[in-house]
XYZ file of C-alpha atoms in Angstrom:
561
model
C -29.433 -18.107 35.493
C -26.268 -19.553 37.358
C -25.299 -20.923 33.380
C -25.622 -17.528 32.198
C -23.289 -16.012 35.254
C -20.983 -19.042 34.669
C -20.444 -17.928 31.335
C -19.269 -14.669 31.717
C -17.352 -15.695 35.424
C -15.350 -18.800 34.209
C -12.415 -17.690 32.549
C -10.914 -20.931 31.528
C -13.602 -22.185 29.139
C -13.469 -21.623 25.582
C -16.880 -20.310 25.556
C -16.310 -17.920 28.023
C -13.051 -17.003 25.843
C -15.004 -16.360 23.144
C -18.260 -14.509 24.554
C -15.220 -11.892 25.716
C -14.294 -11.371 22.457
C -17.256 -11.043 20.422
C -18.547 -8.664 22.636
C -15.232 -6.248 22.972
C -14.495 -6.568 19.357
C -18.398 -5.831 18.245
C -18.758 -3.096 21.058
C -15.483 -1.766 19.828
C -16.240 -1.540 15.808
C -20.053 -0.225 16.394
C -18.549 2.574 18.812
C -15.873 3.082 16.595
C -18.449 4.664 13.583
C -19.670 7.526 15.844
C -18.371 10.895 14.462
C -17.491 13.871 16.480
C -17.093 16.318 14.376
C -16.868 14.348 11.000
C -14.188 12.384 12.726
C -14.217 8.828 14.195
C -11.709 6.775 15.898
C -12.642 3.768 13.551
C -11.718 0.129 14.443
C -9.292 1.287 17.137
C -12.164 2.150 19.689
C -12.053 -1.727 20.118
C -8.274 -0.939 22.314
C -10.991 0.901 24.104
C -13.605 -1.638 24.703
C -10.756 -3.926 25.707
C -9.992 -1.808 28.235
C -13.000 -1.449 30.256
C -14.027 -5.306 29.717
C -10.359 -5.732 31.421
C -11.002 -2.469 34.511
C -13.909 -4.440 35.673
C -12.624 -7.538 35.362
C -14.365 -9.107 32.156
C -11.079 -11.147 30.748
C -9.405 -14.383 29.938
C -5.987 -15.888 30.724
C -2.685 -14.223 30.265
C -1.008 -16.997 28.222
C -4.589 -17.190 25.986
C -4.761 -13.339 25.699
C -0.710 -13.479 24.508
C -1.452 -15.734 21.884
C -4.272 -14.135 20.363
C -2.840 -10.923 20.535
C 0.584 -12.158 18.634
C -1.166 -14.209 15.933
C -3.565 -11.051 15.194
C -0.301 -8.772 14.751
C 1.387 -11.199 12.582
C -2.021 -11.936 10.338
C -2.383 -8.264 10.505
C 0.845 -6.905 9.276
C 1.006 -9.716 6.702
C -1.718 -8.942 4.683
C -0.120 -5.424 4.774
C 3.237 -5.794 3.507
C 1.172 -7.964 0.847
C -1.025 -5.590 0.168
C 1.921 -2.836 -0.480
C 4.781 -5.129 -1.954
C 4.061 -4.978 -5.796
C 4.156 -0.899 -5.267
C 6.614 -0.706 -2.804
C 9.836 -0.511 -4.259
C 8.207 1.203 -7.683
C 7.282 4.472 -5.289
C 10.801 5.514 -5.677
C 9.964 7.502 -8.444
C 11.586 10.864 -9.077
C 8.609 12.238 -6.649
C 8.488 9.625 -4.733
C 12.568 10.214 -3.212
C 11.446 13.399 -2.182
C 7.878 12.525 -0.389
C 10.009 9.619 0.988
C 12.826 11.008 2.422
C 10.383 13.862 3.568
C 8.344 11.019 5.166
C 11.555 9.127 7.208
C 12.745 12.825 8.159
C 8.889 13.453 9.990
C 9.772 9.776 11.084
C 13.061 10.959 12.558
C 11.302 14.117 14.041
C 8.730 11.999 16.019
C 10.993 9.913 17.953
C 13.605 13.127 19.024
C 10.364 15.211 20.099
C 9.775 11.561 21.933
C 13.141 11.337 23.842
C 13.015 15.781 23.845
C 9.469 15.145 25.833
C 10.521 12.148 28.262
C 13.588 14.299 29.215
C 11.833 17.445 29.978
C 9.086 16.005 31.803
C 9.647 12.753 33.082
C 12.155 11.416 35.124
C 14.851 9.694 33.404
C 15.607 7.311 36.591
C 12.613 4.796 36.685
C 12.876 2.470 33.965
C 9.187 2.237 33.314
C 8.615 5.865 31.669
C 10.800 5.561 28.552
C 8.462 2.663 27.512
C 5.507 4.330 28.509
C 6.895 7.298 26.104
C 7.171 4.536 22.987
C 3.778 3.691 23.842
C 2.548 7.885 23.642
C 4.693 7.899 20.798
C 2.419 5.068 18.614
C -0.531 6.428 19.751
C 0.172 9.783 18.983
C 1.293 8.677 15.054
C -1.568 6.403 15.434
C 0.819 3.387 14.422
C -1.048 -0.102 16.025
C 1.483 -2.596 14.134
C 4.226 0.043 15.653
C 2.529 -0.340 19.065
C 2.421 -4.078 18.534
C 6.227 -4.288 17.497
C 7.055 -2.228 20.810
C 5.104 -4.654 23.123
C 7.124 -8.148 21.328
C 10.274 -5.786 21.713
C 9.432 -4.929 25.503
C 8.779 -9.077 26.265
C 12.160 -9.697 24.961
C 13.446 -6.952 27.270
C 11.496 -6.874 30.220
C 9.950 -10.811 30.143
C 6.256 -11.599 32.261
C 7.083 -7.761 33.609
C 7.003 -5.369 30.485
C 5.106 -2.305 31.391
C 1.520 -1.767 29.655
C 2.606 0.558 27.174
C -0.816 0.421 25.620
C -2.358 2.530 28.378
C -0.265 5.821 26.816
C -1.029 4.407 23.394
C -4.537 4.984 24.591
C -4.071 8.385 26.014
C -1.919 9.864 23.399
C -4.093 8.022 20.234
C -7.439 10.464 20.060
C -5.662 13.839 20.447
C -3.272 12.196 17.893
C -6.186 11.681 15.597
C -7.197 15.362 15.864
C -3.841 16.987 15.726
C -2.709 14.993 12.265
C -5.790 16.839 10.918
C -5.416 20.522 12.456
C -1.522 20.631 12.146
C -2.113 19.527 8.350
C -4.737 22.619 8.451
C -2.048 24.820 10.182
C 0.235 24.351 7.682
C -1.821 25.369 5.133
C -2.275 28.745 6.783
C 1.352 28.747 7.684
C 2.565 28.567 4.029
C -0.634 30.919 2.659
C -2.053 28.220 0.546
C -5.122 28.816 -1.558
C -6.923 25.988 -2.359
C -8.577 27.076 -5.487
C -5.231 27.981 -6.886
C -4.127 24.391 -5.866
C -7.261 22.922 -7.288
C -6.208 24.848 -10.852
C -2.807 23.285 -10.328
C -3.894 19.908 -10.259
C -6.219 20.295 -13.205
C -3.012 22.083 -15.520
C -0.643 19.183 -14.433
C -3.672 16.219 -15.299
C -4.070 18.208 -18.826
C -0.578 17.334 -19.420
C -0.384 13.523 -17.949
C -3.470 13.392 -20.014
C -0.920 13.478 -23.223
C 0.705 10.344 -21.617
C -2.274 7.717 -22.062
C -2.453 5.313 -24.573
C -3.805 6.757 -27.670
C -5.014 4.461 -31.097
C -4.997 5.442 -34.494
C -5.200 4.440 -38.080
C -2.501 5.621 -40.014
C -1.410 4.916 -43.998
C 2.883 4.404 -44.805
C 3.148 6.971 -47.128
C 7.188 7.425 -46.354
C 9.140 5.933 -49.291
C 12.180 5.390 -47.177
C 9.786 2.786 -45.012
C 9.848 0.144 -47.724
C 10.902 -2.934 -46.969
C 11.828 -2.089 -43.737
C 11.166 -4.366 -40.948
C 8.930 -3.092 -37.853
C 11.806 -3.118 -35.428
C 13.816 -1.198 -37.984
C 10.888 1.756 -38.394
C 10.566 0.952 -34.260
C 14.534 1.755 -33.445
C 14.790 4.594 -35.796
C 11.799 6.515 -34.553
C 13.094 6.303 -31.055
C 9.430 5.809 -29.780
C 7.390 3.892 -27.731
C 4.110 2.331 -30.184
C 3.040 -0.675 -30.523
C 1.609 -1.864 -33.806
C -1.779 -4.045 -33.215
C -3.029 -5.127 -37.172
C -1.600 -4.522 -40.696
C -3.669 -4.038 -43.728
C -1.609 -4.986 -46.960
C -3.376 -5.767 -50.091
C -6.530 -6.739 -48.488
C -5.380 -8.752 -46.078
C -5.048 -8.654 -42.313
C -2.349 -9.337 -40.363
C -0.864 -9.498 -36.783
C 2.895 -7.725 -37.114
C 5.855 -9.121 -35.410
C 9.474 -7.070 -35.391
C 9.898 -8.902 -38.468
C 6.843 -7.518 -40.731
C 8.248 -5.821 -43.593
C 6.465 -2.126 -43.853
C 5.300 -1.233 -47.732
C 4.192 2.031 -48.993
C 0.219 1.836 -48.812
C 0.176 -0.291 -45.950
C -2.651 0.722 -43.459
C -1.834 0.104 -39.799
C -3.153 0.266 -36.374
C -1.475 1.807 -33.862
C -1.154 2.446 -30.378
C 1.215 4.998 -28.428
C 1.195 7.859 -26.155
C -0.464 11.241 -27.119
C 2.699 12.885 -26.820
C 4.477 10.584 -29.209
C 1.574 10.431 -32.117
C 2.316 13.272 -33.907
C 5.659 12.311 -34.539
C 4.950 8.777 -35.266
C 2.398 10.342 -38.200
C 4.765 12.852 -39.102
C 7.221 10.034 -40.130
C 5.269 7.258 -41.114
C 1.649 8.679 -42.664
C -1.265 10.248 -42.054
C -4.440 9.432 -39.683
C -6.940 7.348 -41.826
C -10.264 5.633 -41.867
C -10.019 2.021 -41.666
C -13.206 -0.797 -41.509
C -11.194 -3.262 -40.093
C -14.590 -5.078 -39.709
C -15.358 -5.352 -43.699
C -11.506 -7.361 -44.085
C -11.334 -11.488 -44.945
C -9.590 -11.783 -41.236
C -11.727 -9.485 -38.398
C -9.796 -8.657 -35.606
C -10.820 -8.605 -32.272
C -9.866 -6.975 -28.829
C -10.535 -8.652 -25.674
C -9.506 -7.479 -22.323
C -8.312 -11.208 -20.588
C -7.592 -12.143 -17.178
C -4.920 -13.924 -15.942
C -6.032 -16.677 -13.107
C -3.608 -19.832 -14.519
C -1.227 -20.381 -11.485
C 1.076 -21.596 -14.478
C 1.724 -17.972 -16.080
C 2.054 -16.293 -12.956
C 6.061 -14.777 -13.719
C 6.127 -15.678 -17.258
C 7.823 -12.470 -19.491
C 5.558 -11.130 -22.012
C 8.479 -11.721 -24.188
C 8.464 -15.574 -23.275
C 5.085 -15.963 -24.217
C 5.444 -15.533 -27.471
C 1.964 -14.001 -28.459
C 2.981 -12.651 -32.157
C 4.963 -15.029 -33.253
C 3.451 -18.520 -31.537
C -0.313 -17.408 -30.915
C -0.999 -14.610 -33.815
C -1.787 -12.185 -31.333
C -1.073 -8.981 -29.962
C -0.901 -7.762 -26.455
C -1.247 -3.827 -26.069
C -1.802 -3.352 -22.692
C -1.255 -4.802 -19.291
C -3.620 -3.484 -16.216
C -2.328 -4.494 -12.733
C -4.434 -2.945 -9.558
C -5.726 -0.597 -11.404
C -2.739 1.017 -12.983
C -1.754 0.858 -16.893
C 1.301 -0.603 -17.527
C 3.050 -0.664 -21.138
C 3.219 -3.612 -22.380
C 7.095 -4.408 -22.652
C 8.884 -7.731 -23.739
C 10.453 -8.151 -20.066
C 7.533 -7.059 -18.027
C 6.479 -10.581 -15.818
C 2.955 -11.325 -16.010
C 0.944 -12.283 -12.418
C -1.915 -13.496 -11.725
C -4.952 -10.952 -11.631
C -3.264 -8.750 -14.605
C -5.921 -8.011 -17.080
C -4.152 -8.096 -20.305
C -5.490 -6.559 -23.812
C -4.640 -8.677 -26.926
C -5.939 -8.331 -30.412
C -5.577 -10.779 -33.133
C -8.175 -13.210 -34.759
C -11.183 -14.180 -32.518
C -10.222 -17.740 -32.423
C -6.383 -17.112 -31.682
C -7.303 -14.089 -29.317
C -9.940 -17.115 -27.287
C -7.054 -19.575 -27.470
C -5.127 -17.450 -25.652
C -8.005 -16.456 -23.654
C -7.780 -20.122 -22.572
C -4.265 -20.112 -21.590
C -4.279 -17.362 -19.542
C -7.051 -18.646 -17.730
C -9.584 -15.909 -17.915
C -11.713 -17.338 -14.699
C -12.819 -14.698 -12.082
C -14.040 -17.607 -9.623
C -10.576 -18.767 -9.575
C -9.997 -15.479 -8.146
C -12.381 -15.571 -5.514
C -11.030 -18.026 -3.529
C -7.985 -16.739 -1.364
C -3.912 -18.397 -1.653
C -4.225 -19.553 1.843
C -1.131 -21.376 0.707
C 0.429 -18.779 -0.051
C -0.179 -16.590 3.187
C 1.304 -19.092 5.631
C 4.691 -20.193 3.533
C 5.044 -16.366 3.638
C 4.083 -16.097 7.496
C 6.456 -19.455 8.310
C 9.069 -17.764 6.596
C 8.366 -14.548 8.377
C 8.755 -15.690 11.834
C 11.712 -17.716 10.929
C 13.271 -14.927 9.321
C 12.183 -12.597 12.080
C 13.588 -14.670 15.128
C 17.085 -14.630 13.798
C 19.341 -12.482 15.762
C 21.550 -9.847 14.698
C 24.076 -9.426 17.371
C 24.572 -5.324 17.037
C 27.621 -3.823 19.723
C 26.326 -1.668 22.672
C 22.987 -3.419 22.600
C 22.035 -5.765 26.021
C 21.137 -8.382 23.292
C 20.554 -9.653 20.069
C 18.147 -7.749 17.951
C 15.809 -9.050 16.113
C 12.997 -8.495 13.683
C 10.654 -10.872 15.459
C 6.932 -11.042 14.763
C 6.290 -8.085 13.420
C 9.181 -6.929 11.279
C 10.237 -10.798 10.026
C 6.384 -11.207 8.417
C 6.258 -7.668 7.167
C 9.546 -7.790 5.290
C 8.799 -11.118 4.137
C 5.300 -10.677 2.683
C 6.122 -7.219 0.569
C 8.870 -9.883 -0.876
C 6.667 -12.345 -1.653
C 4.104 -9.622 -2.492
C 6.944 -8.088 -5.267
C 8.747 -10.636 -6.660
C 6.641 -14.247 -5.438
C 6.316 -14.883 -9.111
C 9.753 -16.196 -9.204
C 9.362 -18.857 -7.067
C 5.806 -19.778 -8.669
C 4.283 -18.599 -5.075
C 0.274 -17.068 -6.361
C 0.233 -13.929 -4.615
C -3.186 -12.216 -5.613
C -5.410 -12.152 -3.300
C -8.798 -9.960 -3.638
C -9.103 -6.451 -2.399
C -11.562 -7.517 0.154
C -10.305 -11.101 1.015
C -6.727 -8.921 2.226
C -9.108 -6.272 4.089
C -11.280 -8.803 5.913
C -8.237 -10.939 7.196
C -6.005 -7.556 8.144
C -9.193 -6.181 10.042
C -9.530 -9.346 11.235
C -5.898 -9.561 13.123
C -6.439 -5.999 13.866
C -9.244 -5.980 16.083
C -7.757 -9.508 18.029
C -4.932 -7.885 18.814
C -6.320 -4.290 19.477
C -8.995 -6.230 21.729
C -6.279 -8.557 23.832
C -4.269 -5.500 24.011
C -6.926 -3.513 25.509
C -7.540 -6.701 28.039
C -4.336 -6.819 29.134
C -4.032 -2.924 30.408
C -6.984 -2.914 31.635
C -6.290 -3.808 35.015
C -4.228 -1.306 35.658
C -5.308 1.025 33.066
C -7.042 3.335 36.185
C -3.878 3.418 38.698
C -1.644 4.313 35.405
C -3.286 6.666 33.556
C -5.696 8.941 35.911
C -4.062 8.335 39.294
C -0.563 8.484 37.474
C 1.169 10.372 34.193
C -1.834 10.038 32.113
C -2.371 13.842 31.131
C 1.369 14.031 30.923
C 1.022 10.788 27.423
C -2.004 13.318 26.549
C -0.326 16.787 25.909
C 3.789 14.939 25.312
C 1.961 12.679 22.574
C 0.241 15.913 21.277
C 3.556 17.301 20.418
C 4.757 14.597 19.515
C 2.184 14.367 16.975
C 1.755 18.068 16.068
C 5.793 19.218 15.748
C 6.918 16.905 12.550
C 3.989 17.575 10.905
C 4.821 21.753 10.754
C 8.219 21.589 10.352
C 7.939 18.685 7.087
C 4.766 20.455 5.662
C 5.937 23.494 5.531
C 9.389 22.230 3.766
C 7.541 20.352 1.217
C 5.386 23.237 0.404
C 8.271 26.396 0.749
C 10.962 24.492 -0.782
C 10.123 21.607 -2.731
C 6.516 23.114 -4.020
C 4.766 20.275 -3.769
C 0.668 20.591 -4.345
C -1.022 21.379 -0.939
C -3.097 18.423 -1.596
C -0.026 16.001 -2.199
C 1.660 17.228 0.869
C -1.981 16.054 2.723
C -1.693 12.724 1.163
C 1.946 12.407 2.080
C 1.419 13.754 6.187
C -1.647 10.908 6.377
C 0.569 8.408 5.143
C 3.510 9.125 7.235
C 1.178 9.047 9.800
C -0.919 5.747 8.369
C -4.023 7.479 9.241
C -6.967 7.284 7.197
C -8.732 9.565 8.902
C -6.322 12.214 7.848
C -6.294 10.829 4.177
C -10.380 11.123 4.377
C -10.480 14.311 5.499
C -7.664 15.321 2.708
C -10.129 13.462 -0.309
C -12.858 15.676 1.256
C -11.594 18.770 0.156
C -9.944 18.004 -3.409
C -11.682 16.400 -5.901
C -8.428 14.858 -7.654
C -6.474 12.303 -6.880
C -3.242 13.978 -5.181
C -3.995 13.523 -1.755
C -4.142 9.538 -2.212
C -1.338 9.331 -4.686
C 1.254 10.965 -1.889
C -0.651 8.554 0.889
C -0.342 5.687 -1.343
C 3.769 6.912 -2.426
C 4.926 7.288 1.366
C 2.935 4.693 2.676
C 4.682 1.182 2.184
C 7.809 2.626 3.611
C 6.356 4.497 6.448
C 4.617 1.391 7.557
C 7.847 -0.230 7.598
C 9.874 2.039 9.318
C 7.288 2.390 12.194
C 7.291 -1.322 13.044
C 10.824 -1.258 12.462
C 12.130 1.392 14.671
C 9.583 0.635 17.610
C 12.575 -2.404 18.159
C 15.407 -0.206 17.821
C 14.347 2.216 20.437
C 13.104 -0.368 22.577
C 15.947 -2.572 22.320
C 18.754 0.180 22.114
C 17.339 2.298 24.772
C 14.686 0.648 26.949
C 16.801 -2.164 27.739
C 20.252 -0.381 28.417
């Protein structure tokens, strides 16, 4: 048995190192999955786990315990800002400013409820409870990367001596859970909401989007003033968005280009939005029946994938299909969304494009693309550390800012963030492959979440009983509780009384201001559209940012004055 007792006692071996792990991280998760009341702390019960393996003594090294805990954040908030960098500068949409700005204002109101909180209640002249209050703040917004950027901040500050800000993160986190979901509730009773009426709302406005998917149809030029006119001629003039797939003109099929000359009794297929058709048929001709099948050239569509490293940035302009392959593309599908299929829109790889032509051009091009899921399967490891060397290059530079005790920077946290929703937006340009599966980016984020949620946890732990029950820890439990509770009133009920948005939207837009998915689950629960992820989904990118973001500036501006 004395093997067995080694094992757990001997802190220096890697074994031992890695027993401590496995068992706070799988402790953690399997707790994690218990529901109180439909609710669950999730993966963060492993900060928990951490925590009593460290109170009794169960731990490893400091300088081992640092390192794991840093290279989890940065894995972890890498695979975010990937994950949210295509979308992240497209969510400024006209919605989108609004549920933004809505979002950085319940941002604002978090951090001056914070500093309202640590002034009321704590005293302002030992140096250790402002910290403490950045640590009740990310647990009470239920930020980890934002607790994570706080702790790099507080090193840079503080040195071997920062104060275990992840003891208030601890006490602040459950209640914050809780009160995202009952001040979201709150506000629904605050502003009279109805959610059948809501419900009704959603299904008028999806009526109407409805009109804005693509739409095919058949249609005969019947319009004398058409002839001889060249497709971008009949394309300008109409003012509308269609794109024209195969032309029927006597008896033989064709792929158009903008220079296809349009004759009276030429039979086309087209494809637009709803709202557009009727004035497309209005000025060309009527809907038809057309066998394209029973034609000397059959046409086929085929939905391709692009995997070929070598198209990745490529304009669909620059490829040519019309007049180079004979082929038309109609439609471009990129994580799930639609996107027109414009000259200057840059192909990437994992789009899923729709091209019709001639079944041997359309599987030439079929061949070009790529059109390989395995290639797909396998991860751009590549990829992920150029983008992580960059990041901690680009976050250890400082920017010298006046009245601050020293240089700030974006460090470990911020630098790999910033840097991988670049890559993840505009990587094509420098030929950097940036797709990575859905599940490939979810197992490596959880991955560096639960190392650094589990070294965190290790590292208070020691002094997680003399801070938090023999010291302020019911004062982190009801501040954090306002902290949490406050912002969410005061923007909910300004979203909903004077911008109007859907109850359900504003849900989605709280739980991603927030970045809790417990708050988005409980939102999906009750609607059966999909408003409440569309405003997560909007405020989310940003949100994330500006968490892990101003978790520095306080703690540099403030903590180390």
């Amino acid at each position: 048995m004395e093997w067995l007792i080694s094992l757990f006692s001997s802190t220096e071996s890697v074994a031992h190192i890695a027993l401590l792990y496995a068992v706070v991280i799988a402790v953690g998760v399997y707790l994690g999955k218990i529901k109180i009341g439909g609710i669950s702390l999730g993966v963060t019960f492993v900060l928990f786990a951490g925590i009593m393996a460290g109170h009794i003594g169960f731990t490893a090294p400091s300088n081992i315990l640092t390192f794991i805990q840093d290279f989890g954040l940065i894995l972890f908030v890498f695979m975010i800002g990937l994950q949210v960098g295509p979308g992240f500068f497209e969510s400024f949409g006209t919605a989108g400013i609004k549920l933004n700005a809505l979002a950085a204002m319940g941002i604002l109101l978090n951090i001056l409820v914070m500093f309202a909180c640590y002034y009321i209640f704590f005293d302002t002249s030992d140096p250790v409870n402002l910290p403490m209050m950045v640590g009740t703040l990310y647990g009470a917004v239920t930020n980890t990367p934002g607790l994570g950027a706080a702790n790099e901040a507080l090193s840079t500050v503080f040195g071997s001596n920062a104060p275990q800000i992840a003891s208030a993160y601890a006490c602040a986190y459950p209640l914050g859970v809780l009160g995202i979901i009952g001040a979201t509730i709150l506000v629904r009773y605050i502003c009279h909401v109805k959610l059948e009426r809501e419900e009704a709302r959603l299904n008028a406005e999806e009526g109407v989007k409805a009109n804005q998917k693509p739409h095919r149809m058949h249609i005969e030029v019947t319009n004398h003033y058409l002839e001889g006119k060249t497709l971008l001629q009949v394309h300008d003039f109409l003012n509308r968005d269609f794109v024209c797939t195969r032309i029927l003109h006597n008896g033989h099929v064709s792929i158009p280009n903008r220079n296809t000359v349009f004759h009276k009794g030429d039979q086309l297929n087209v494809v637009c939005a709803e709202t557009d058709a009727e004035a497309i048929v209005a000025f060309i001709g009527p809907v038809i029946e057309v066998d394209w099948q029973q034609q000397d050239q059959p046409m086929v569509s085929k939905r391709i994938l692009v995997t070929n490293p070598k198209i990745n940035g490529k304009t669909l302009g620059g490829m040519h299909f019309s007049s180079i392959h004979g082929v038309n593309v109609t439609r471009v599908t990129r994580q799930g969304m639609d996107l027109f299929a414009s000259a200057g829109l840059p192909l990437q790889v994992g789009d899923r494009i729709m091209v019709v032509g001639p079944e041997d051009s359309v599987d030439r091009v079929a061949s070009l693309m790529g059109n390989s899921i395995r290639r797909l399967d396998a991860p751009n490891i590549a990829t992920i550390f150029v983008g992580v060397f960059l990041g901690i290059i680009f976050g250890s530079l400082p920017i010298a800012i006046p009245g601050m005790p020293v240089p700030m920077k974006l460090g470990i946290a911020g630098g790999p963030l910033i840097i991988a929703i670049l890559i993840g937006r505009y990587g094509y340009k420098i030929k950097l492959v940036t797709y990575t599966t859905t599940s490939a980016n979810m197992m490596l984020r959880e991955i560096g979440l639960v190392l650094f949620l589990a070294s965190v946890g290790i590292k208070a732990g020691a002094g997680f009983w003399e801070t938090v029950v023999q010291g302020d820890g019911l004062k982190y439990v009801y501040t954090g509780f306002l902290i949490t509770v406050i912002p969410i009133l005061i923007i909910g009920t300004i979203a909903r009384m004077k911008y109007r948005f859907n109850y359900f939207t504003i849900m989605g837009m709280l739980a991603g201001t927030y970045t809790d998915p417990p708050a988005l689950a409980y939102a999906n629960s009750i609607c059966s559209k999909e408003a409440p992820a569309l405003g997560y989904s909007t405020v989310y990118p940003l949100c994330m940012f500006l968490r892990i973001f101003t978790a520095q500036i306080i703690v540099l501006f403030f903590c180390g004055a």
